[in-house]
Coordinates of C-alpha atoms in Angstrom, one line a residue:
Chain A
M1 CA 0.0 0.0 0.0
S2 CA 1.3 3.4 -0.8
A3 CA 1.5 6.3 1.7
A4 CA -1.8 7.7 2.4
P5 CA -2.5 11.4 2.8
T6 CA -5.7 10.7 4.8
P7 CA -6.7 7.9 7.2
A8 CA -5.6 4.5 5.9
D9 CA -7.7 1.5 6.6
A10 CA -9.6 2.6 9.6
P11 CA -11.3 6.0 9.7
T12 CA -12.5 6.5 13.2
P13 CA -16.2 6.7 13.7
A14 CA -15.7 10.4 14.7
D15 CA -14.6 11.0 11.1
I16 CA -18.1 10.5 9.8
D17 CA -20.1 13.6 9.9
P18 CA -23.7 12.5 10.6
D19 CA -25.3 15.5 8.8
L20 CA -23.1 14.9 5.7
A21 CA -23.9 11.2 5.8
R22 CA -27.6 11.8 6.0
T23 CA -27.8 14.3 3.1
V24 CA -26.0 11.9 0.8
T25 CA -27.8 8.7 1.5
T26 CA -31.3 9.2 2.7
A27 CA -33.8 8.5 0.0
A28 CA -36.5 11.0 -0.7
G29 CA -39.9 10.5 0.9
G30 CA -40.9 8.4 3.9
E31 CA -42.1 5.2 2.2
P32 CA -41.6 1.9 4.0
Q33 CA -38.1 0.6 3.3
T34 CA -38.5 -2.8 4.9
I35 CA -37.5 -5.9 3.0
V36 CA -40.1 -8.7 3.2
V37 CA -39.5 -12.2 1.9
E38 CA -42.4 -14.7 1.7
Q39 CA -42.2 -18.4 1.0
L40 CA -39.0 -18.0 -1.0
D41 CA -37.9 -21.2 -2.8
K42 CA -34.8 -21.8 -5.0
H43 CA -33.3 -24.9 -6.5
Y44 CA -30.0 -25.4 -8.4
G45 CA -30.7 -28.6 -10.1
D46 CA -31.1 -31.2 -7.3
Y47 CA -29.8 -28.8 -4.7
H48 CA -32.5 -27.1 -2.6
A49 CA -30.8 -23.8 -1.8
L50 CA -33.8 -22.0 -0.2
R51 CA -36.7 -23.8 1.5
S52 CA -39.7 -21.6 2.0
I53 CA -37.9 -18.7 3.5
D54 CA -40.1 -16.1 5.4
L55 CA -38.2 -13.1 6.6
V56 CA -39.0 -9.5 7.6
I57 CA -36.0 -7.2 7.8
P58 CA -36.8 -4.4 10.2
D59 CA -36.7 -0.9 8.8
G60 CA -33.4 0.9 9.3
S61 CA -31.7 -2.2 10.9
L62 CA -28.4 -3.9 10.2
T63 CA -29.4 -7.5 9.9
A64 CA -26.9 -10.4 9.4
L65 CA -27.6 -13.6 7.5
L66 CA -25.4 -16.0 9.4
G67 CA -24.7 -19.6 8.5
P68 CA -22.1 -22.0 7.2
S69 CA -21.3 -22.2 3.5
G70 CA -24.1 -23.9 1.6
S71 CA -26.7 -22.7 4.1
G72 CA -28.3 -20.5 1.4
K73 CA -27.4 -17.1 3.0
S74 CA -25.8 -15.7 -0.2
T75 CA -28.5 -17.1 -2.4
L76 CA -31.1 -15.3 -0.2
L77 CA -29.2 -12.0 -0.4
R78 CA -28.7 -12.3 -4.2
T79 CA -32.4 -13.1 -4.6
I80 CA -33.3 -10.0 -2.6
A81 CA -31.0 -8.1 -4.9
G82 CA -32.5 -9.6 -8.1
L83 CA -29.2 -11.3 -9.1
E84 CA -31.0 -14.6 -8.7
T85 CA -34.6 -15.4 -9.6
P86 CA -36.5 -17.6 -7.1
D87 CA -38.5 -20.7 -8.2
G88 CA -41.3 -19.5 -5.9
G89 CA -42.2 -16.9 -3.3
V90 CA -42.3 -13.1 -3.2
V91 CA -39.7 -10.4 -2.5
R92 CA -41.0 -7.0 -1.4
I93 CA -38.9 -3.9 -1.0
G94 CA -40.6 -0.9 0.4
G95 CA -44.0 -2.5 0.0
E96 CA -43.5 -3.1 -3.7
D97 CA -43.4 -6.6 -5.1
V98 CA -40.0 -6.8 -6.8
T99 CA -39.8 -10.6 -7.3
Y100 CA -39.4 -10.3 -11.1
V101 CA -38.0 -6.7 -11.2
P102 CA -34.4 -6.7 -12.6
P103 CA -31.7 -5.5 -10.1
Q104 CA -31.3 -2.3 -12.1
R105 CA -34.7 -1.1 -10.9
R106 CA -34.8 -2.4 -7.3
G107 CA -33.1 0.6 -5.7
I108 CA -30.5 -1.5 -4.0
G109 CA -26.8 -1.1 -3.3
F110 CA -24.8 -4.3 -3.5
V111 CA -21.3 -4.9 -2.2
F112 CA -19.3 -8.0 -3.2
Q113 CA -16.7 -10.0 -1.3
H114 CA -14.0 -9.3 -3.9
Y115 CA -14.9 -5.6 -4.3
A116 CA -16.0 -5.9 -8.0
A117 CA -14.0 -2.7 -8.7
F118 CA -14.2 -1.3 -12.2
K119 CA -10.4 -1.6 -12.7
H120 CA -10.2 0.7 -15.8
M121 CA -11.8 3.6 -14.0
T122 CA -10.5 6.0 -11.3
V123 CA -12.0 6.0 -7.9
R124 CA -14.0 9.0 -8.9
D125 CA -15.5 7.3 -11.9
N126 CA -16.2 4.1 -9.9
V127 CA -18.1 6.0 -7.2
G128 CA -19.8 8.2 -9.8
F129 CA -20.8 5.3 -12.1
G130 CA -24.4 5.1 -10.8
P131 CA -25.2 8.8 -11.0
S132 CA -23.4 9.2 -14.3
I133 CA -25.5 6.6 -16.1
R134 CA -28.5 8.4 -14.7
N135 CA -27.2 11.5 -16.6
Y136 CA -26.9 13.6 -13.5
P137 CA -25.1 16.9 -14.1
K138 CA -21.3 16.6 -13.9
D139 CA -21.0 19.1 -11.1
E140 CA -23.5 17.3 -9.0
I141 CA -21.8 13.9 -9.6
N142 CA -18.5 15.4 -8.6
R143 CA -19.9 16.9 -5.5
R144 CA -21.6 13.7 -4.4
V145 CA -18.5 11.6 -5.1
D146 CA -16.4 14.0 -3.0
E147 CA -18.9 13.8 -0.1
L148 CA -19.1 10.1 -0.2
L149 CA -15.3 9.6 -0.4
E150 CA -15.1 11.9 2.7
I151 CA -17.6 9.7 4.5
V152 CA -15.7 6.5 3.7
G153 CA -12.4 8.0 4.5
L154 CA -11.0 8.1 1.0
A155 CA -10.9 11.9 0.5
G156 CA -7.9 12.7 -1.8
Y157 CA -8.0 9.3 -3.5
Q158 CA -10.3 10.5 -6.4
E159 CA -7.8 10.2 -9.2
R160 CA -6.3 6.8 -8.1
Y161 CA -7.1 3.5 -9.8
P162 CA -8.4 0.5 -7.8
A163 CA -5.1 -1.3 -8.2
Q164 CA -3.4 1.5 -6.2
L165 CA -5.7 0.9 -3.2
S166 CA -5.4 -1.7 -0.4
G167 CA -8.1 -4.3 0.0
G168 CA -9.8 -2.3 2.8
Q169 CA -9.8 0.8 0.8
R170 CA -11.2 -0.9 -2.3
Q171 CA -14.1 -2.2 -0.2
R172 CA -14.8 1.2 1.2
M173 CA -14.8 2.5 -2.4
A174 CA -17.3 -0.2 -3.3
L175 CA -19.5 0.9 -0.4
A176 CA -19.3 4.6 -1.5
R177 CA -20.2 3.4 -5.0
A178 CA -23.2 1.5 -3.7
L179 CA -24.3 4.5 -1.6
A180 CA -24.0 6.9 -4.5
V181 CA -27.3 5.7 -6.0
Q182 CA -29.1 6.4 -2.7
P183 CA -30.3 2.9 -2.4
R184 CA -33.4 1.9 -0.4
V185 CA -31.5 -1.0 1.0
L186 CA -27.8 -1.9 1.2
L187 CA -26.8 -5.5 0.6
L188 CA -23.4 -6.8 1.6
D189 CA -22.2 -10.2 0.6
E190 CA -19.3 -11.3 2.9
P191 CA -17.9 -7.8 2.5
F192 CA -14.9 -8.3 4.8
G193 CA -14.3 -11.9 3.9
A194 CA -11.2 -11.2 1.8
L195 CA -9.5 -8.9 4.3
D196 CA -7.1 -9.7 7.0
A197 CA -8.2 -9.8 10.7
K198 CA -7.0 -6.4 11.8
V199 CA -8.6 -4.5 8.8
R200 CA -11.7 -6.6 9.2
A201 CA -12.2 -5.6 12.8
D202 CA -11.7 -1.9 12.0
L203 CA -14.1 -2.0 9.0
R204 CA -16.8 -3.7 11.1
R205 CA -16.7 -1.0 13.7
W206 CA -16.7 1.6 10.9
L207 CA -19.6 -0.1 9.1
R208 CA -21.7 -0.2 12.2
E209 CA -21.1 3.5 12.7
L210 CA -21.8 4.3 9.0
Q211 CA -25.1 2.4 9.1
A212 CA -26.2 4.1 12.3
T213 CA -25.6 7.5 10.8
T214 CA -27.1 6.9 7.4
G215 CA -29.9 4.7 8.8
V216 CA -30.2 2.8 5.5
T217 CA -31.6 -0.7 5.9
T218 CA -28.7 -3.0 5.6
V219 CA -28.4 -6.8 5.2
L220 CA -25.0 -8.4 5.6
V221 CA -24.1 -12.0 4.8
T222 CA -21.4 -13.6 6.9
H223 CA -20.2 -17.1 8.0
D224 CA -18.4 -15.5 11.0
Q225 CA -20.5 -15.6 14.2
E226 CA -18.3 -13.1 15.9
E227 CA -18.8 -10.7 13.0
A228 CA -22.6 -11.1 13.2
L229 CA -22.7 -10.7 16.9
D230 CA -20.4 -7.6 16.6
V231 CA -22.1 -5.6 13.9
A232 CA -25.7 -6.7 13.6
D233 CA -28.7 -5.7 15.6
H234 CA -30.7 -8.6 14.2
I235 CA -29.4 -12.0 13.2
A236 CA -31.0 -14.6 10.9
V237 CA -29.2 -17.9 11.6
M238 CA -29.4 -20.1 8.5
N239 CA -28.9 -23.8 7.9
E240 CA -29.6 -26.0 4.9
G241 CA -31.7 -23.4 3.1
R242 CA -33.8 -22.5 6.2
I243 CA -33.8 -19.8 8.8
E244 CA -33.3 -21.6 12.1
Q245 CA -33.7 -18.6 14.2
F246 CA -34.2 -14.8 13.9
G247 CA -33.5 -12.5 16.7
G248 CA -31.2 -10.0 18.4
P249 CA -27.6 -11.0 19.0
I250 CA -28.2 -11.6 22.7
E251 CA -31.3 -13.6 22.0
V252 CA -29.7 -16.0 19.5
Y253 CA -26.7 -16.5 21.7
E254 CA -28.5 -16.9 25.0
Q255 CA -31.7 -18.5 23.9
P256 CA -30.8 -20.7 20.9
V257 CA -33.8 -22.6 19.6
S258 CA -31.7 -25.6 18.4
E259 CA -28.5 -27.5 18.8
F260 CA -27.4 -26.1 15.4
V261 CA -27.8 -22.4 16.5
M262 CA -26.3 -23.2 19.9
S263 CA -23.2 -24.7 18.4
F264 CA -22.8 -22.3 15.4
L265 CA -22.9 -19.2 17.6
G266 CA -20.1 -20.2 20.0
D267 CA -18.1 -23.0 21.6
T268 CA -20.0 -25.8 23.2
A269 CA -19.3 -28.7 25.6
V270 CA -21.5 -31.7 26.2
V271 CA -22.3 -32.3 29.9
G272 CA -24.8 -34.9 31.0
G273 CA -26.4 -35.1 27.6
E274 CA -26.8 -31.3 27.3
L275 CA -25.0 -28.8 25.1
V276 CA -23.7 -25.9 27.2
R277 CA -21.2 -23.1 26.7
P278 CA -17.8 -23.8 28.2
H279 CA -17.8 -20.5 30.1
D280 CA -21.0 -21.5 31.8
L281 CA -19.4 -24.6 33.4
Q282 CA -18.6 -24.6 37.1
L283 CA -15.9 -26.8 38.5
T284 CA -15.8 -27.8 42.1
K285 CA -13.6 -30.1 44.3
E286 CA -16.7 -31.4 46.1
Q287 CA -19.7 -33.1 44.6
V288 CA -22.7 -30.8 44.3
P289 CA -26.3 -31.6 43.1
G290 CA -26.4 -32.0 39.4
S291 CA -22.7 -32.3 38.9
I292 CA -20.7 -35.1 37.2
E293 CA -17.3 -36.5 38.0
V294 CA -14.4 -35.7 35.7
I295 CA -10.6 -36.3 35.6
V296 CA -8.4 -33.3 34.5
D297 CA -6.3 -34.0 31.4
R298 CA -4.7 -30.6 30.7
V299 CA -4.8 -27.1 32.0
V300 CA -4.2 -24.4 29.4
H301 CA -3.5 -20.7 30.3
L302 CA -4.6 -18.4 27.6
G303 CA -4.0 -15.0 29.1
F304 CA -7.3 -13.8 30.7
E305 CA -8.9 -17.3 30.5
V306 CA -7.9 -20.7 31.6
R307 CA -9.2 -23.8 29.8
V308 CA -9.5 -27.0 31.7
E309 CA -9.7 -30.1 29.5
A310 CA -11.1 -33.2 31.3
H311 CA -12.9 -36.4 30.6
D312 CA -15.9 -38.0 32.3
P313 CA -16.0 -41.7 33.5
E314 CA -17.2 -42.8 30.0
G315 CA -14.2 -41.1 28.5
R316 CA -16.1 -38.2 26.8
L317 CA -14.1 -35.0 26.6
I318 CA -15.3 -31.8 28.3
G319 CA -13.6 -28.5 28.0
A320 CA -14.4 -25.8 30.6
Q321 CA -13.5 -22.2 30.4
L322 CA -12.6 -20.4 33.7
T323 CA -11.5 -16.9 34.5
R324 CA -8.0 -16.4 35.8
D325 CA -9.4 -15.7 39.3
E326 CA -11.6 -18.8 39.3
A327 CA -8.7 -21.0 38.2
G328 CA -6.5 -19.4 40.8
A329 CA -9.0 -20.3 43.6
L330 CA -9.6 -23.8 42.3
A331 CA -5.9 -24.6 41.3
P332 CA -6.8 -27.6 39.2
E333 CA -4.0 -30.1 38.6
V334 CA -3.6 -32.7 35.9
G335 CA -5.0 -36.1 37.0
E336 CA -7.2 -34.5 39.7
R337 CA -10.8 -35.6 40.3
L338 CA -13.2 -32.6 39.9
Y339 CA -17.0 -32.2 39.6
V340 CA -18.6 -30.2 36.8
R341 CA -22.0 -28.7 36.2
A342 CA -23.6 -26.0 34.1
E343 CA -24.4 -23.2 36.5
S344 CA -26.4 -21.0 34.1
G345 CA -26.8 -19.9 30.5
P346 CA -28.4 -21.6 27.5
R347 CA -28.4 -25.3 27.1
T348 CA -30.0 -27.6 24.4
S349 CA -30.4 -31.3 24.6
T350 CA -28.2 -33.2 22.2
S351 CA -28.3 -36.4 20.3
A352 CA -24.6 -36.9 20.9
Chain P
M1 CA 22.7 -10.1 -26.8
L2 CA 25.1 -11.5 -29.3
W3 CA 22.5 -14.1 -30.3
L4 CA 19.8 -11.5 -30.8
S5 CA 22.2 -9.4 -32.9
L6 CA 23.2 -12.4 -35.1
I7 CA 19.7 -13.7 -35.6
V8 CA 17.7 -10.5 -35.8
L9 CA 19.6 -7.3 -36.0
L10 CA 22.3 -8.3 -38.5
P11 CA 19.8 -9.4 -41.2
L12 CA 17.7 -6.3 -40.6
A13 CA 20.7 -4.1 -40.9
A14 CA 21.7 -5.9 -44.2
V15 CA 18.3 -5.1 -45.7
A16 CA 18.5 -1.5 -44.6
V17 CA 22.0 -1.2 -46.1
K18 CA 20.8 -2.8 -49.3
A19 CA 17.7 -0.5 -49.5
F20 CA 19.9 2.6 -49.3
E21 CA 22.6 1.3 -51.6
D22 CA 21.7 3.9 -54.2
G23 CA 21.4 6.6 -51.5
P24 CA 18.2 8.0 -49.9
S25 CA 16.9 9.2 -53.2
G26 CA 17.3 5.7 -54.6
F27 CA 15.3 4.3 -51.6
F28 CA 12.5 6.8 -52.1
D29 CA 12.4 6.3 -55.9
A30 CA 12.1 2.6 -55.3
I31 CA 9.1 3.0 -53.0
D32 CA 7.6 5.7 -55.2
A33 CA 7.6 3.5 -58.3
P34 CA 3.9 3.2 -59.4
A35 CA 3.9 -0.6 -59.1
A36 CA 5.5 -0.5 -55.7
R37 CA 3.1 2.2 -54.4
A38 CA 0.2 0.2 -55.7
A39 CA 1.4 -3.0 -54.1
L40 CA 1.9 -1.2 -50.8
L41 CA -1.4 0.5 -51.0
V42 CA -3.3 -2.8 -51.8
T43 CA -1.4 -4.5 -48.9
L44 CA -2.0 -1.8 -46.3
S45 CA -5.7 -1.1 -47.2
I46 CA -6.7 -4.8 -47.3
S47 CA -4.7 -5.4 -44.1
A48 CA -6.5 -2.5 -42.4
I49 CA -9.9 -3.9 -43.4
V50 CA -8.8 -7.4 -42.2
A51 CA -7.8 -5.9 -38.9
L52 CA -11.1 -4.1 -38.5
I53 CA -13.2 -7.2 -39.4
N54 CA -11.0 -9.2 -37.0
V55 CA -11.7 -6.8 -34.2
V56 CA -15.5 -7.3 -34.5
M57 CA -15.6 -11.0 -35.5
G58 CA -12.7 -12.1 -33.3
T59 CA -14.2 -10.4 -30.3
L60 CA -17.6 -12.1 -31.0
V61 CA -16.0 -15.5 -31.5
A62 CA -14.1 -15.1 -28.2
W63 CA -17.3 -14.0 -26.5
V64 CA -19.3 -17.0 -27.7
L65 CA -16.4 -19.4 -26.8
V66 CA -16.2 -18.0 -23.2
R67 CA -19.8 -17.1 -22.4
D68 CA -21.9 -19.6 -24.3
D69 CA -22.2 -23.4 -23.9
F70 CA -22.9 -25.4 -27.0
P71 CA -22.1 -29.0 -28.1
G72 CA -18.8 -29.3 -29.8
K73 CA -17.4 -26.2 -28.1
S74 CA -14.0 -27.7 -27.4
V75 CA -13.7 -28.8 -31.1
V76 CA -14.5 -25.3 -32.3
N77 CA -12.1 -23.9 -29.8
A78 CA -9.3 -26.1 -31.1
L79 CA -10.3 -25.3 -34.7
I80 CA -9.5 -21.6 -34.1
D81 CA -5.8 -22.4 -34.1
L82 CA -5.9 -24.3 -37.4
P83 CA -4.8 -21.3 -39.4
F84 CA -1.7 -21.1 -37.2
A85 CA -0.9 -24.7 -37.7
L86 CA -1.7 -25.0 -41.4
P87 CA 1.1 -24.1 -43.8
T88 CA -0.1 -21.0 -45.5
I89 CA 0.3 -22.4 -48.9
V90 CA -2.1 -25.1 -47.9
A91 CA -4.6 -22.4 -46.8
S92 CA -4.2 -20.9 -50.2
I93 CA -5.0 -24.2 -52.0
V94 CA -7.9 -24.8 -49.7
L95 CA -9.4 -21.4 -50.5
L96 CA -8.6 -21.7 -54.2
S97 CA -10.5 -25.0 -54.4
L98 CA -13.4 -23.4 -52.6
Y99 CA -13.6 -20.0 -54.3
G100 CA -11.4 -20.7 -57.4
P101 CA -12.5 -21.3 -61.0
Q102 CA -14.0 -24.7 -60.2
S103 CA -15.7 -23.4 -57.1
P104 CA -18.3 -25.9 -55.8
V105 CA -20.3 -23.1 -54.2
G106 CA -20.3 -20.9 -57.3
V107 CA -18.3 -18.1 -55.7
H108 CA -15.3 -17.0 -57.8
L109 CA -12.8 -14.9 -55.9
N110 CA -9.8 -16.1 -57.8
A111 CA -7.4 -13.2 -58.6
T112 CA -9.7 -10.6 -57.0
R113 CA -9.2 -8.3 -54.0
P114 CA -11.9 -10.0 -52.0
G115 CA -10.0 -13.2 -52.6
V116 CA -6.9 -11.6 -51.0
L117 CA -9.1 -10.3 -48.2
V118 CA -10.6 -13.8 -47.5
A119 CA -7.2 -15.4 -47.5
L120 CA -5.8 -12.8 -45.0
L121 CA -8.9 -13.1 -42.8
F122 CA -8.4 -16.9 -42.7
V123 CA -4.8 -16.7 -41.5
T124 CA -5.3 -13.9 -39.0
L125 CA -8.5 -15.1 -37.4
P126 CA -6.7 -16.5 -34.3
F127 CA -5.0 -13.3 -33.2
V128 CA -7.9 -11.3 -31.8
V129 CA -9.7 -14.4 -30.6
R130 CA -6.7 -15.7 -28.7
S131 CA -5.8 -12.3 -27.1
V132 CA -9.3 -11.5 -26.1
Q133 CA -10.3 -14.9 -24.7
P134 CA -8.1 -15.0 -21.6
V135 CA -9.1 -11.4 -20.6
L136 CA -12.8 -12.4 -21.0
I137 CA -12.3 -15.5 -18.9
E138 CA -10.7 -13.4 -16.2
L139 CA -13.5 -10.8 -16.3
D140 CA -15.4 -11.4 -13.0
K141 CA -19.1 -11.8 -13.3
D142 CA -19.6 -9.8 -10.1
V143 CA -18.2 -6.7 -11.9
E144 CA -21.1 -6.9 -14.3
E145 CA -23.5 -7.6 -11.5
A146 CA -22.2 -4.6 -9.6
A147 CA -22.8 -2.4 -12.7
A148 CA -26.3 -3.9 -13.0
S149 CA -27.1 -3.2 -9.3
L150 CA -26.1 0.4 -9.9
G151 CA -28.7 0.6 -12.6
A152 CA -26.7 -0.1 -15.8
S153 CA -28.5 -1.8 -18.7
N154 CA -26.8 -4.6 -20.6
A155 CA -25.9 -2.1 -23.4
V156 CA -24.3 0.2 -20.8
I157 CA -22.5 -2.6 -19.2
L158 CA -21.1 -3.7 -22.5
R159 CA -20.1 -0.2 -23.6
R160 CA -18.7 1.1 -20.3
I161 CA -17.5 -2.0 -18.5
I162 CA -16.8 -4.9 -20.8
L163 CA -15.4 -3.2 -23.9
P164 CA -13.0 -0.9 -22.1
T165 CA -11.7 -3.9 -20.2
L166 CA -11.2 -5.8 -23.4
A167 CA -9.9 -2.8 -25.4
P168 CA -6.1 -3.4 -24.8
A169 CA -6.5 -7.1 -25.7
I170 CA -8.5 -6.3 -28.8
L171 CA -6.0 -3.7 -29.9
S172 CA -3.0 -5.9 -29.4
G173 CA -4.8 -8.7 -31.3
A174 CA -5.7 -6.3 -34.1
G175 CA -2.1 -5.1 -34.3
L176 CA -0.7 -8.6 -34.6
A177 CA -3.3 -9.5 -37.2
F178 CA -2.4 -6.4 -39.2
T179 CA 1.4 -6.9 -39.1
R180 CA 0.9 -10.5 -40.0
A181 CA -1.4 -9.5 -42.9
I182 CA 1.0 -7.0 -44.4
G183 CA 3.8 -9.6 -44.6
E184 CA 1.6 -12.5 -45.7
F185 CA 2.8 -14.4 -48.8
G186 CA 1.9 -18.0 -48.9
S187 CA -1.9 -17.8 -48.4
V188 CA -2.4 -15.0 -51.0
V189 CA 0.1 -16.3 -53.6
L190 CA -2.4 -18.7 -55.3
I191 CA -5.8 -17.1 -54.8
G192 CA -4.6 -13.5 -55.2
G193 CA -3.2 -14.1 -58.6
G194 CA -0.6 -11.3 -58.2
I195 CA -2.1 -9.0 -60.8
P196 CA 0.0 -5.8 -60.6
R197 CA -1.8 -2.8 -59.3
E198 CA -4.9 -5.0 -58.7
T199 CA -4.2 -7.9 -56.3
E200 CA -0.4 -7.9 -56.1
V201 CA 0.6 -7.5 -52.5
A202 CA 3.9 -6.1 -51.2
S203 CA 5.4 -9.5 -50.6
Q204 CA 4.7 -10.7 -54.1
Y205 CA 6.1 -7.4 -55.5
I206 CA 9.3 -8.0 -53.5
Q207 CA 9.6 -11.5 -54.9
K208 CA 9.1 -10.3 -58.4
Q209 CA 11.8 -7.6 -58.0
I210 CA 14.3 -10.1 -56.8
E211 CA 13.5 -12.4 -59.7
I212 CA 14.2 -9.6 -62.2
D213 CA 17.4 -8.7 -60.3
R214 CA 16.2 -5.4 -58.9
F215 CA 17.4 -6.2 -55.5
V216 CA 17.4 -2.6 -54.2
N217 CA 13.7 -2.1 -55.0
G218 CA 12.8 -5.3 -53.2
A219 CA 14.9 -4.3 -50.2
A220 CA 13.3 -0.8 -50.1
V221 CA 9.8 -2.1 -50.1
S222 CA 10.8 -4.6 -47.4
L223 CA 12.2 -1.9 -45.3
A224 CA 9.0 0.1 -45.7
L225 CA 7.0 -2.9 -44.5
L226 CA 9.3 -3.4 -41.6
A227 CA 9.0 0.2 -40.5
I228 CA 5.2 0.1 -40.6
A229 CA 5.1 -3.2 -38.7
F230 CA 7.5 -1.8 -36.1
V231 CA 5.6 1.4 -35.6
V232 CA 2.3 -0.4 -35.2
L233 CA 3.7 -2.9 -32.7
F234 CA 5.5 -0.1 -30.8
V235 CA 2.4 2.0 -30.5
L236 CA 0.3 -0.9 -29.3
R237 CA 2.9 -2.0 -26.8
Y238 CA 2.9 1.5 -25.4
F239 CA -0.9 1.6 -25.0
G240 CA -0.9 -1.9 -23.6
S241 CA 1.7 -1.4 -21.0
R242 CA 0.1 1.9 -20.0
T243 CA -3.2 0.2 -19.2
A244 CA -1.5 -2.7 -17.6
A245 CA 0.4 -0.5 -15.2
R246 CA -2.8 1.5 -14.4
E247 CA -4.9 -1.6 -13.8
G248 CA -2.2 -3.4 -11.9
R249 CA -2.3 -6.4 -14.2
A250 CA 1.5 -6.3 -14.5
R251 CA 1.8 -7.5 -10.9

């Protein structure tokens, strides 16, 4: 990456001027912007990608479609965008049935994992592409491009080419380009998937801030549960073409409706036929009601947390996560007999 | 360096020396001779038309080969290289038997300019196809989808996204086709007929000059062809490397 005159990969949230953001991105009028999906079905040959999906994306929210690869999350997003046509069902944007409306006329902004930059155009022409094909006056296009580049922290990069930008910068350019057409909804397909961990964390924080200031209804696809919990105010957990659970981050983490949601949203351990979170396990020297006996195999110190690996009398492995203080008080030793039970938190029964 | 000098530079220098054997005026007189001028004009104009047709047809063929699926696609794909593999004189016989005096399809292009044109189109077909094809394969679908999501119609996507991306490859293919066409001999020698000031191309003129012992004339026309080919390739290279640097393809 070349030397940057302005913030590099992480503009601080304070850089975003809320008034500026609003003037550029708020669509005219107060029509409902909510995305509604009803009974959506999609096959690719024998593969059933979407199975009767029903989903209402709350107005002005940042919603994550979270699931493993092949769960249908990208297909759902692309169907909302009009880049895929469903076999059955309805997609509504702002109350309008857009199921068979081409992407050009849906009023969407779409951001791709690999940026989809127009490599032969400057940053200015990339961001101004949408307005320019609508034949906006040149002055207005330039003004809007400059404003948007300021918002995404790329002011001063107008005349560069995408090849001269870092990955994070290219993705912010892609966001500015999507916002330039004043979309009713912003759709992001694994937008940070191609970036390294540090940049990804910075951009997440920045996206959350940008979304809060612009208020544009945003749907983000991700396979990273940490990313979903971090940025989204609603999460749709998807598995095998279905939505397993829809709710706030705390809800899906603390009250998972299924074994799948429970295990996809965080680490789990099996204790007494139940799936529990390792940090909800309590270890004691004495037997207490509801606890089972384990033998300690290994004690791993990971900075602020201590992981105790043990096995129960049937030889099943159980990993418990303790704080440093808890571990200090308990002082577990390899080969020691301890008792474990889930003290609180979510649990789902398991077939395992 | 020495190898390059021996194999390329030395012969080129020899031709240049020969061309100027009678001084600069001798060189210009040789090129300015009516028959020489006519041959060069026929060669350059037909080659330019060939390059233009190749730009359109070659791009279309590449497009179909990359974007469409049809039975026998791999066979067609292999067939594109046939003009490369075929000895050019064979190409000429093939064309002569198809379009010659005993034409089975009733089209007689023997000893006409369209005959020369068809022959040159045949041998230069692969150039544009083969330079556009890899770029088209590399062109990500999501770039087109991004343009569509921003409101661009298919025509706008073609004009503002796809063609500009392909332009350097199209240009370089056209340049190669053009330079190949101006020097082509084998494929035009039979079907062209070599009628002076009508279908005689520069290479045939050169051969004729050598046969009648006017070596200087032949060398002068050769040098003219060489200079034109060099300039065309140089200009294309310049544009090509400029775009490549800009778009970071050189990495």
